[in-house]
Amino acid sequence: MTSAVTRAFRERVPPLTAIPLPRAVDRRLLDQRWPVRELATPPAGSGLQPVLGDAGAPVVGHAVESMRFGPDFALHRFDRYGPVSWMGAFGQRIVVLAGPDATQAALVNKDKAFSQEGWQFFIERFFHRGLMLLDFEEHLLHRRIMQEAFTRDRLAGYLRQAAPVLRDGVRGWGTGERPRLYWLLKRLTLDVATRVFMDMRPGVDAEAINRAFVGTVRAATALVRLPVPGGRWAAGLNGRRVLERYFAEKLPEKRRGDGTDLFSALCHARGDDGEEFTDDDVVNHMIFLMMAAHDTSTITSSAVAYHLAKHPGWQERARAESLALGDDPPDLDALDSLTTLDLVIKEALRLTAPVPSLPRKTVKDTEVLGHHIPAGTMCSVSPNTNHYSPDHWTNPREFDPERFAEGRREDKSHRFAWMPFGGGAHKCIGMHFGNNEVKLLLHEMLRAYRWSVPEGYRVKWDYVSLPVPVDGLPVRLRRW
């Protein structure tokens, strides 16, 4: 009963950072200026410039504005300071690397100055030794072993397992009074993740795991980073314990069996020289991959559904392609033929990057675009700035999927103009699975419903952790 009340409260009440305020107040928050200072003095004779920025408000820095305004905050900082600047947040001085050129310096990482330790500050306690937190040679070794679980044959098998879950789940929604679509999608993508990744059926265990993942994800940006009862940090630590216990209990069975789920695949994966994951490796990777899979798929499918609701012409165009496939669940080749959905998904990922910040930490002195960044500096790559750059995108705030069509391909204007899956050695290993899951989910929605939002409605995203629609994205669903 308590968990149901908590869930209902979470789904309907926005966090404090998203409470509506008069536009003038928001503008004042965004425009407020603080004393500009250098991050550090460049070495004598280096010819490098210092990184300029400001600490923001005492204690919290710019954390509140970044969570409240998301892309608008990132673009505001870029306009004020350029592609390399620093800000205070979460008790840290964080260098922000914005725009494709600064992004390329950090993610290509030629001199191996940027490590994944930036992620550790935010999520190490909750996603210990997940693939994204590993560095350099160790990361490459784990990625090579894990790649065996993401071959095309494996992806085809995962898709076959996901198809009935998605079809039954979508058709079970009904047509209630403006359901909050984000939360329907979140439960459905969790059902897919538990089925495909763990061979688990929906039920009480799945609900407990979902609550644990919500707790771990939201803990990353807690302002009070202590286990205060009732706080986000405490909820994250408890969620991690729940997940560790669950996967550890199930692991021996997966080791013995020959299942086709991802959990089994990781238990049996081998590298080129016979390397394999330890039990702890499997547990750590499963916790991270489960979070990455169902949270990012929820965000992306929500953003796609929102834009299709706002642009019914695109919805009808996508629906015609889905109906042309017939009633059989589509395989990978059939999904590849849904070109309209492909364009819309790419544009939705541009407008709402599922992971709006990619933290790094320098392990030695380095420079980016002529700016000196000393060793031990927390850094953050900002995909949102790249995705809204007027130098790389035509009318970047407009919804225009055709920008990805052959003949335009604005995403090719720079290697890092479009980067929803990151880049470099840490580019998302599950991006093909995630893209196919979202496409299959929207395919089933298009076959079962037409959906809409009021003409003047605009979604507002909560950036406390990963983007979430503040109001849960209420839509009108109609069977057709």
Coordinates of C-alpha atoms in Angstrom, one line a residue:
M1 CA 0.0 0.0 0.0
T2 CA 2.8 2.4 0.9
S3 CA 4.7 1.8 -2.3
A4 CA 1.6 2.3 -4.3
V5 CA 0.9 5.7 -2.7
T6 CA 4.6 6.6 -3.2
R7 CA 4.4 5.7 -6.8
A8 CA 1.2 7.6 -7.4
F9 CA 2.8 10.7 -5.7
R10 CA 5.9 10.4 -7.8
E11 CA 3.9 10.1 -11.0
R12 CA 1.7 13.1 -10.4
V13 CA 3.8 15.6 -8.3
P14 CA 6.8 17.3 -10.0
P15 CA 10.1 17.7 -8.1
L16 CA 10.8 21.1 -6.5
T17 CA 13.1 22.0 -9.4
A18 CA 10.2 21.7 -11.9
I19 CA 7.4 23.6 -10.0
P20 CA 6.0 26.2 -12.4
L21 CA 7.1 29.8 -11.7
P22 CA 6.3 33.0 -13.5
R23 CA 8.3 33.4 -16.7
A24 CA 10.0 36.6 -15.4
V25 CA 11.2 34.6 -12.3
D26 CA 12.6 31.9 -14.6
R27 CA 14.3 34.4 -16.8
R28 CA 15.9 36.1 -13.7
L29 CA 17.2 32.7 -12.5
L30 CA 18.7 32.0 -15.9
D31 CA 20.2 35.4 -16.4
Q32 CA 21.7 35.9 -13.0
R33 CA 25.3 36.7 -13.1
W34 CA 28.1 35.7 -10.7
P35 CA 31.7 36.8 -10.4
V36 CA 33.8 35.5 -13.3
R37 CA 37.1 33.7 -12.3
E38 CA 39.8 31.6 -13.8
L39 CA 39.7 27.9 -13.1
A40 CA 43.6 27.7 -13.0
T41 CA 46.5 29.7 -14.2
P42 CA 48.0 28.1 -17.4
P43 CA 51.7 27.1 -17.2
A44 CA 54.1 29.8 -18.0
G45 CA 55.1 29.9 -21.7
S46 CA 52.4 27.4 -22.7
G47 CA 50.4 29.9 -24.7
L48 CA 47.2 28.4 -23.4
Q49 CA 44.2 30.4 -22.2
P50 CA 42.6 30.0 -18.7
V51 CA 39.2 28.4 -18.5
L52 CA 36.7 31.1 -17.3
G53 CA 33.5 30.5 -15.4
D54 CA 31.7 31.1 -12.2
A55 CA 30.7 29.2 -9.1
G56 CA 27.1 30.1 -9.0
A57 CA 25.1 30.1 -5.8
P58 CA 26.8 29.1 -2.5
V59 CA 26.8 25.4 -1.8
V60 CA 24.5 24.3 -4.7
G61 CA 26.3 26.2 -7.4
H62 CA 24.4 25.9 -10.7
A63 CA 22.8 22.5 -9.9
V64 CA 19.3 23.8 -9.6
E65 CA 19.4 25.8 -12.8
S66 CA 20.9 22.9 -14.8
M67 CA 18.2 20.5 -13.5
R68 CA 15.4 23.1 -14.0
F69 CA 16.3 24.4 -17.5
G70 CA 18.2 21.5 -19.1
P71 CA 19.2 22.5 -22.7
D72 CA 18.3 26.1 -22.2
F73 CA 20.8 26.3 -19.3
A74 CA 23.5 24.6 -21.4
L75 CA 22.9 26.9 -24.4
H76 CA 22.8 30.0 -22.1
R77 CA 26.3 29.1 -20.7
F78 CA 27.6 28.4 -24.2
D79 CA 26.5 31.8 -25.4
R80 CA 28.1 33.5 -22.4
Y81 CA 31.4 31.6 -22.1
G82 CA 31.9 29.7 -25.3
P83 CA 32.8 26.0 -25.8
V84 CA 35.1 25.7 -22.7
S85 CA 34.0 27.1 -19.4
W86 CA 33.6 26.0 -15.7
M87 CA 30.8 26.2 -13.2
G88 CA 30.1 25.2 -9.7
A89 CA 27.7 22.4 -9.0
F90 CA 27.4 19.6 -6.4
G91 CA 30.3 21.0 -4.4
Q92 CA 32.6 20.7 -7.5
R93 CA 34.2 22.9 -10.1
I94 CA 33.1 21.3 -13.4
V95 CA 34.6 22.2 -16.7
V96 CA 31.8 22.2 -19.4
L97 CA 32.9 21.1 -22.9
A98 CA 30.2 22.2 -25.3
G99 CA 29.9 22.1 -29.0
P100 CA 31.2 19.5 -31.5
D101 CA 34.9 20.5 -31.4
A102 CA 35.2 20.5 -27.6
T103 CA 33.3 17.2 -27.5
Q104 CA 35.6 15.6 -30.0
A105 CA 38.7 16.5 -27.9
A106 CA 37.2 14.8 -24.9
L107 CA 35.6 11.7 -26.4
V108 CA 38.3 10.9 -29.0
N109 CA 40.7 11.4 -26.1
K110 CA 44.0 11.1 -28.1
D111 CA 46.3 11.7 -25.1
K112 CA 44.2 9.6 -22.7
A113 CA 43.7 12.5 -20.4
F114 CA 40.0 12.1 -19.9
S115 CA 38.9 9.2 -17.7
Q116 CA 35.5 7.8 -16.7
E117 CA 36.1 8.9 -13.1
G118 CA 33.7 11.7 -13.7
W119 CA 30.9 9.2 -13.7
Q120 CA 32.1 7.7 -10.5
F121 CA 31.4 10.9 -8.6
F122 CA 27.7 10.7 -9.6
I123 CA 26.9 7.0 -9.9
E124 CA 29.7 4.8 -8.6
R125 CA 27.8 4.0 -5.4
F126 CA 24.8 2.8 -7.4
F127 CA 26.3 1.4 -10.6
H128 CA 29.7 0.1 -9.3
R129 CA 32.0 -1.1 -12.1
G130 CA 29.4 -0.9 -14.8
L131 CA 30.9 -0.8 -18.3
M132 CA 30.6 3.0 -18.6
L133 CA 32.6 3.4 -15.4
L134 CA 35.6 1.4 -16.6
D135 CA 38.7 3.0 -18.2
F136 CA 41.2 2.3 -21.0
E137 CA 42.5 -1.3 -21.3
E138 CA 40.1 -2.7 -18.7
H139 CA 37.2 -1.1 -20.5
L140 CA 38.3 -2.5 -23.8
L141 CA 38.6 -6.0 -22.4
H142 CA 35.2 -5.9 -20.8
R143 CA 33.7 -4.4 -24.0
R144 CA 35.2 -7.2 -26.2
I145 CA 33.7 -9.9 -23.9
M146 CA 30.4 -8.2 -23.7
Q147 CA 30.2 -7.7 -27.5
E148 CA 29.3 -11.4 -27.8
A149 CA 26.0 -10.6 -26.2
F150 CA 25.2 -7.9 -28.8
T151 CA 25.8 -9.7 -32.1
R152 CA 23.2 -9.4 -34.8
D153 CA 22.0 -13.0 -34.2
R154 CA 21.6 -12.2 -30.5
L155 CA 19.8 -8.9 -31.3
A156 CA 17.4 -10.9 -33.5
G157 CA 16.7 -13.3 -30.6
Y158 CA 16.1 -10.5 -28.2
L159 CA 13.7 -8.9 -30.6
R160 CA 11.7 -12.1 -30.9
Q161 CA 11.4 -12.2 -27.1
A162 CA 10.4 -8.6 -26.9
A163 CA 7.8 -8.6 -29.6
P164 CA 4.9 -10.4 -27.7
V165 CA 5.7 -8.4 -24.5
L166 CA 5.3 -5.2 -26.5
R167 CA 2.2 -6.2 -28.4
D168 CA 0.3 -7.5 -25.4
G169 CA 1.5 -4.6 -23.2
V170 CA 0.4 -1.9 -25.7
R171 CA -2.9 -3.4 -26.4
G172 CA -3.6 -3.7 -22.7
W173 CA -3.5 0.0 -22.2
G174 CA -7.1 0.7 -23.1
T175 CA -8.3 4.2 -23.7
G176 CA -8.6 5.8 -20.3
E177 CA -9.0 9.5 -19.7
R178 CA -5.7 10.9 -20.8
P179 CA -3.3 8.3 -19.4
R180 CA 0.2 9.5 -18.5
L181 CA 2.1 7.9 -21.3
Y182 CA 5.6 8.1 -19.8
W183 CA 4.6 5.9 -16.9
L184 CA 2.9 3.4 -19.2
L185 CA 6.0 3.2 -21.3
K186 CA 8.3 2.9 -18.3
R187 CA 6.5 -0.1 -17.0
L188 CA 6.4 -1.6 -20.5
T189 CA 10.1 -1.1 -21.2
L190 CA 10.9 -2.6 -17.8
D191 CA 8.8 -5.6 -18.7
V192 CA 10.8 -5.9 -21.9
A193 CA 14.1 -5.6 -20.0
T194 CA 13.2 -8.2 -17.4
R195 CA 12.0 -10.6 -20.1
V196 CA 14.8 -10.1 -22.6
F197 CA 17.6 -9.5 -20.1
M198 CA 16.6 -11.9 -17.3
D199 CA 13.8 -14.1 -18.7
M200 CA 11.6 -12.9 -15.9
R201 CA 7.8 -12.5 -16.3
P202 CA 6.0 -9.3 -15.0
G203 CA 5.0 -9.4 -11.4
V204 CA 5.9 -8.5 -7.9
D205 CA 9.6 -9.0 -8.4
A206 CA 9.6 -6.8 -11.5
E207 CA 7.8 -4.0 -9.5
A208 CA 10.4 -4.2 -6.7
I209 CA 13.2 -4.0 -9.3
N210 CA 11.6 -1.0 -11.0
R211 CA 11.5 0.8 -7.7
A212 CA 15.1 -0.1 -7.0
F213 CA 16.2 1.3 -10.5
V214 CA 14.2 4.5 -10.0
G215 CA 16.0 5.0 -6.6
T216 CA 19.5 4.4 -8.0
V217 CA 19.0 6.7 -11.1
R218 CA 17.6 9.6 -9.2
A219 CA 20.2 9.4 -6.5
A220 CA 23.0 10.5 -8.9
T221 CA 22.1 14.2 -8.6
A222 CA 21.1 14.3 -5.0
L223 CA 22.2 17.6 -3.4
V224 CA 22.5 16.0 0.0
R225 CA 24.9 13.1 -0.7
L226 CA 24.4 11.3 2.6
P227 CA 22.1 8.4 3.6
V228 CA 19.5 10.7 5.2
P229 CA 16.3 8.6 5.8
G230 CA 13.8 9.5 3.1
G231 CA 16.4 11.2 0.9
R232 CA 17.4 10.3 -2.7
W233 CA 20.9 9.2 -1.7
A234 CA 19.5 6.7 0.9
A235 CA 16.9 5.4 -1.7
G236 CA 19.7 4.9 -4.2
L237 CA 21.9 2.9 -1.7
N238 CA 18.9 0.7 -0.8
G239 CA 18.1 0.2 -4.5
R240 CA 21.6 -1.0 -5.1
R241 CA 21.4 -3.5 -2.3
V242 CA 18.1 -4.9 -3.7
L243 CA 19.6 -5.3 -7.2
E244 CA 22.8 -6.9 -6.0
R245 CA 20.8 -9.4 -3.9
Y246 CA 18.5 -10.3 -6.7
F247 CA 21.1 -10.8 -9.4
A248 CA 23.5 -12.7 -7.1
E249 CA 20.6 -15.1 -6.1
K250 CA 19.8 -15.8 -9.8
L251 CA 23.4 -16.1 -11.1
P252 CA 24.2 -19.8 -10.3
E253 CA 21.1 -20.9 -12.2
K254 CA 22.1 -18.7 -15.2
R255 CA 25.6 -20.2 -15.1
R256 CA 24.3 -23.7 -15.3
G257 CA 21.7 -23.1 -17.9
D258 CA 21.7 -22.3 -21.6
G259 CA 19.2 -19.5 -21.7
T260 CA 18.9 -16.9 -24.5
D261 CA 18.5 -13.9 -22.3
L262 CA 21.2 -11.3 -21.8
F263 CA 21.9 -12.4 -18.2
S264 CA 22.7 -15.9 -19.5
A265 CA 24.7 -14.4 -22.4
L266 CA 27.0 -12.5 -20.0
C267 CA 27.5 -15.6 -17.9
H268 CA 28.8 -17.6 -20.9
A269 CA 30.5 -14.8 -22.9
R270 CA 34.1 -15.3 -23.8
G271 CA 36.7 -13.0 -25.2
D272 CA 39.1 -13.8 -28.1
D273 CA 41.5 -15.4 -25.7
G274 CA 38.9 -17.2 -23.5
E275 CA 38.5 -14.3 -21.0
E276 CA 35.2 -14.4 -19.1
F277 CA 33.4 -12.4 -16.5
T278 CA 33.6 -13.1 -12.8
D279 CA 30.3 -13.4 -10.8
D280 CA 30.8 -9.9 -9.5
D281 CA 31.4 -8.6 -13.1
V282 CA 28.2 -10.2 -14.3
V283 CA 26.2 -8.6 -11.4
N284 CA 27.7 -5.2 -11.9
H285 CA 27.2 -5.2 -15.7
M286 CA 23.6 -6.5 -15.3
I287 CA 22.7 -3.7 -12.9
F288 CA 24.1 -1.1 -15.2
L289 CA 22.7 -2.5 -18.5
M290 CA 19.2 -2.9 -17.1
M291 CA 19.2 0.7 -16.0
A292 CA 20.7 1.9 -19.3
A293 CA 18.3 -0.2 -21.4
H294 CA 14.9 0.6 -19.9
D295 CA 15.5 4.2 -18.8
T296 CA 16.9 5.4 -22.1
S297 CA 14.3 3.4 -24.1
T298 CA 11.5 5.0 -22.0
I299 CA 12.8 8.5 -22.6
T300 CA 13.2 8.0 -26.3
S301 CA 9.9 6.3 -26.9
S302 CA 8.2 9.1 -24.8
A303 CA 9.8 11.8 -26.9
V304 CA 8.9 10.1 -30.2
A305 CA 5.3 9.6 -29.1
Y306 CA 5.1 13.2 -28.1
H307 CA 6.3 14.5 -31.4
L308 CA 4.0 12.1 -33.3
A309 CA 1.1 13.4 -31.2
K310 CA 2.0 17.0 -32.0
H311 CA 2.5 16.3 -35.7
P312 CA -0.3 14.0 -36.8
G313 CA 0.9 14.1 -40.5
W314 CA 4.1 12.3 -39.4
Q315 CA 2.0 9.9 -37.3
E316 CA -0.1 8.9 -40.3
R317 CA 3.0 8.6 -42.5
A318 CA 4.6 6.3 -40.0
R319 CA 1.4 4.3 -39.5
A320 CA 1.0 3.6 -43.2
E321 CA 4.5 2.0 -43.2
S322 CA 3.7 -0.1 -40.1
L323 CA 0.4 -1.3 -41.5
A324 CA 2.1 -2.3 -44.8
L325 CA 4.2 -4.9 -42.9
G326 CA 1.1 -6.9 -42.0
D327 CA 0.3 -8.6 -38.7
D328 CA 3.4 -10.7 -38.1
P329 CA 5.9 -9.3 -35.6
P330 CA 8.6 -7.6 -37.7
D331 CA 12.1 -9.0 -37.7
L332 CA 15.2 -6.8 -38.0
D333 CA 15.0 -6.5 -41.8
A334 CA 11.3 -5.4 -41.5
L335 CA 12.2 -2.9 -38.9
D336 CA 14.9 -1.5 -41.1
S337 CA 12.2 -0.7 -43.7
L338 CA 10.3 1.6 -41.3
T339 CA 12.2 4.7 -42.7
T340 CA 9.7 7.3 -41.3
L341 CA 10.0 6.0 -37.8
D342 CA 13.8 6.0 -38.2
L343 CA 13.8 9.7 -39.1
V344 CA 11.4 10.6 -36.3
I345 CA 13.4 8.7 -33.7
K346 CA 16.6 10.4 -34.8
E347 CA 15.0 13.8 -34.5
A348 CA 13.5 13.0 -31.1
L349 CA 16.9 11.9 -29.9
R350 CA 18.4 15.2 -31.1
L351 CA 15.7 17.3 -29.4
T352 CA 15.8 15.3 -26.1
A353 CA 19.1 13.5 -25.5
P354 CA 18.4 10.6 -23.1
V355 CA 21.7 11.3 -21.4
P356 CA 22.1 15.1 -21.2
S357 CA 25.6 15.1 -19.7
L358 CA 28.7 12.9 -20.1
P359 CA 31.0 13.4 -17.1
R360 CA 34.8 12.9 -17.3
K361 CA 37.8 13.6 -15.1
T362 CA 41.3 14.5 -16.2
V363 CA 44.1 12.2 -15.1
K364 CA 46.8 14.7 -16.3
D365 CA 47.1 18.2 -17.5
T366 CA 45.6 18.7 -20.9
E367 CA 44.2 21.4 -23.2
V368 CA 40.9 21.7 -25.2
L369 CA 40.7 24.3 -27.9
G370 CA 43.6 26.2 -26.5
H371 CA 42.4 26.2 -22.9
H372 CA 44.4 24.8 -20.0
I373 CA 42.7 22.1 -17.9
P374 CA 44.7 20.8 -15.0
A375 CA 44.8 17.2 -13.8
G376 CA 42.1 16.1 -11.4
T377 CA 39.4 18.4 -13.0
M378 CA 35.8 17.2 -13.2
C379 CA 34.5 17.8 -16.8
S380 CA 31.2 17.4 -18.5
V381 CA 30.4 17.0 -22.2
S382 CA 27.1 18.6 -23.2
P383 CA 25.3 16.8 -26.0
N384 CA 22.4 19.3 -25.8
T385 CA 24.6 22.1 -26.9
N386 CA 25.7 20.2 -30.0
H387 CA 22.1 19.1 -30.8
Y388 CA 20.9 22.7 -30.8
S389 CA 23.9 24.4 -32.6
P390 CA 22.7 26.8 -35.3
D391 CA 26.1 26.3 -37.0
H392 CA 25.2 22.6 -37.6
W393 CA 21.4 22.4 -37.7
T394 CA 18.8 24.4 -39.7
N395 CA 16.3 26.0 -37.2
P396 CA 17.5 23.7 -34.5
R397 CA 14.5 24.2 -32.1
E398 CA 12.1 23.0 -34.8
F399 CA 10.9 19.4 -35.2
D400 CA 12.1 18.5 -38.7
P401 CA 12.9 14.8 -39.2
E402 CA 13.7 15.4 -42.9
R403 CA 17.0 16.9 -41.7
F404 CA 18.2 13.3 -41.4
A405 CA 17.0 12.2 -44.8
E406 CA 19.4 11.5 -47.7
G407 CA 20.2 14.7 -49.5
R408 CA 20.3 16.7 -46.3
R409 CA 21.9 14.6 -43.6
E410 CA 22.6 17.6 -41.2
D411 CA 23.9 15.1 -38.7
K412 CA 26.9 14.7 -41.0
S413 CA 27.9 18.4 -40.6
H414 CA 30.3 17.3 -37.8
R415 CA 31.3 13.9 -36.4
F416 CA 29.8 15.0 -33.0
A417 CA 26.9 17.2 -34.2
W418 CA 24.5 14.3 -33.3
M419 CA 25.6 12.1 -30.4
P420 CA 22.7 10.7 -28.4
F421 CA 24.7 7.5 -27.9
G422 CA 27.9 9.2 -26.8
G423 CA 31.1 8.6 -28.9
G424 CA 34.6 7.4 -29.0
A425 CA 35.6 4.2 -27.1
H426 CA 32.6 4.5 -24.8
K427 CA 29.9 4.8 -27.4
C428 CA 26.8 2.9 -26.2
I429 CA 27.2 -0.8 -26.8
G430 CA 23.5 -1.4 -26.7
M431 CA 22.4 1.4 -29.1
H432 CA 21.2 -1.0 -31.8
F433 CA 19.1 -3.0 -29.3
G434 CA 17.7 0.2 -27.9
N435 CA 16.8 1.7 -31.3
N436 CA 15.1 -1.5 -32.4
E437 CA 13.2 -1.8 -29.2
V438 CA 11.9 1.8 -29.5
K439 CA 11.0 1.2 -33.2
L440 CA 9.1 -2.0 -32.4
L441 CA 7.3 -0.3 -29.5
L442 CA 6.1 2.6 -31.7
H443 CA 5.2 0.2 -34.5
E444 CA 2.8 -1.6 -32.1
M445 CA 1.4 1.7 -30.9
L446 CA 0.8 2.9 -34.4
R447 CA -1.1 -0.4 -35.2
A448 CA -3.3 -0.2 -32.1
Y449 CA -4.0 3.6 -31.5
R450 CA -4.1 7.1 -32.7
W451 CA -3.0 9.5 -30.0
S452 CA -3.0 13.2 -29.6
V453 CA -2.3 16.1 -27.2
P454 CA -4.2 19.5 -27.0
E455 CA -3.1 21.9 -29.7
G456 CA -1.3 24.3 -27.4
Y457 CA 0.4 21.6 -25.2
R458 CA 4.2 21.5 -24.9
V459 CA 6.0 18.9 -22.9
K460 CA 8.3 20.1 -20.1
W461 CA 11.1 17.9 -19.2
D462 CA 12.4 17.4 -15.6
Y463 CA 16.3 17.1 -15.7
V464 CA 16.8 16.0 -12.1
S465 CA 18.6 13.0 -13.4
L466 CA 17.7 11.6 -16.9
P467 CA 14.9 13.6 -18.6
V468 CA 11.3 12.8 -17.5
P469 CA 8.2 14.6 -18.6
V470 CA 7.1 16.7 -15.6
D471 CA 3.4 15.8 -16.0
G472 CA 4.0 12.3 -17.2
L473 CA 2.9 13.2 -20.7
P474 CA -0.9 12.9 -20.7
V475 CA -2.3 11.9 -24.1
R476 CA -5.6 11.0 -25.6
L477 CA -5.5 7.4 -26.8
R478 CA -8.1 6.2 -29.4
R479 CA -8.3 2.7 -30.9
W480 CA -8.9 2.9 -34.6

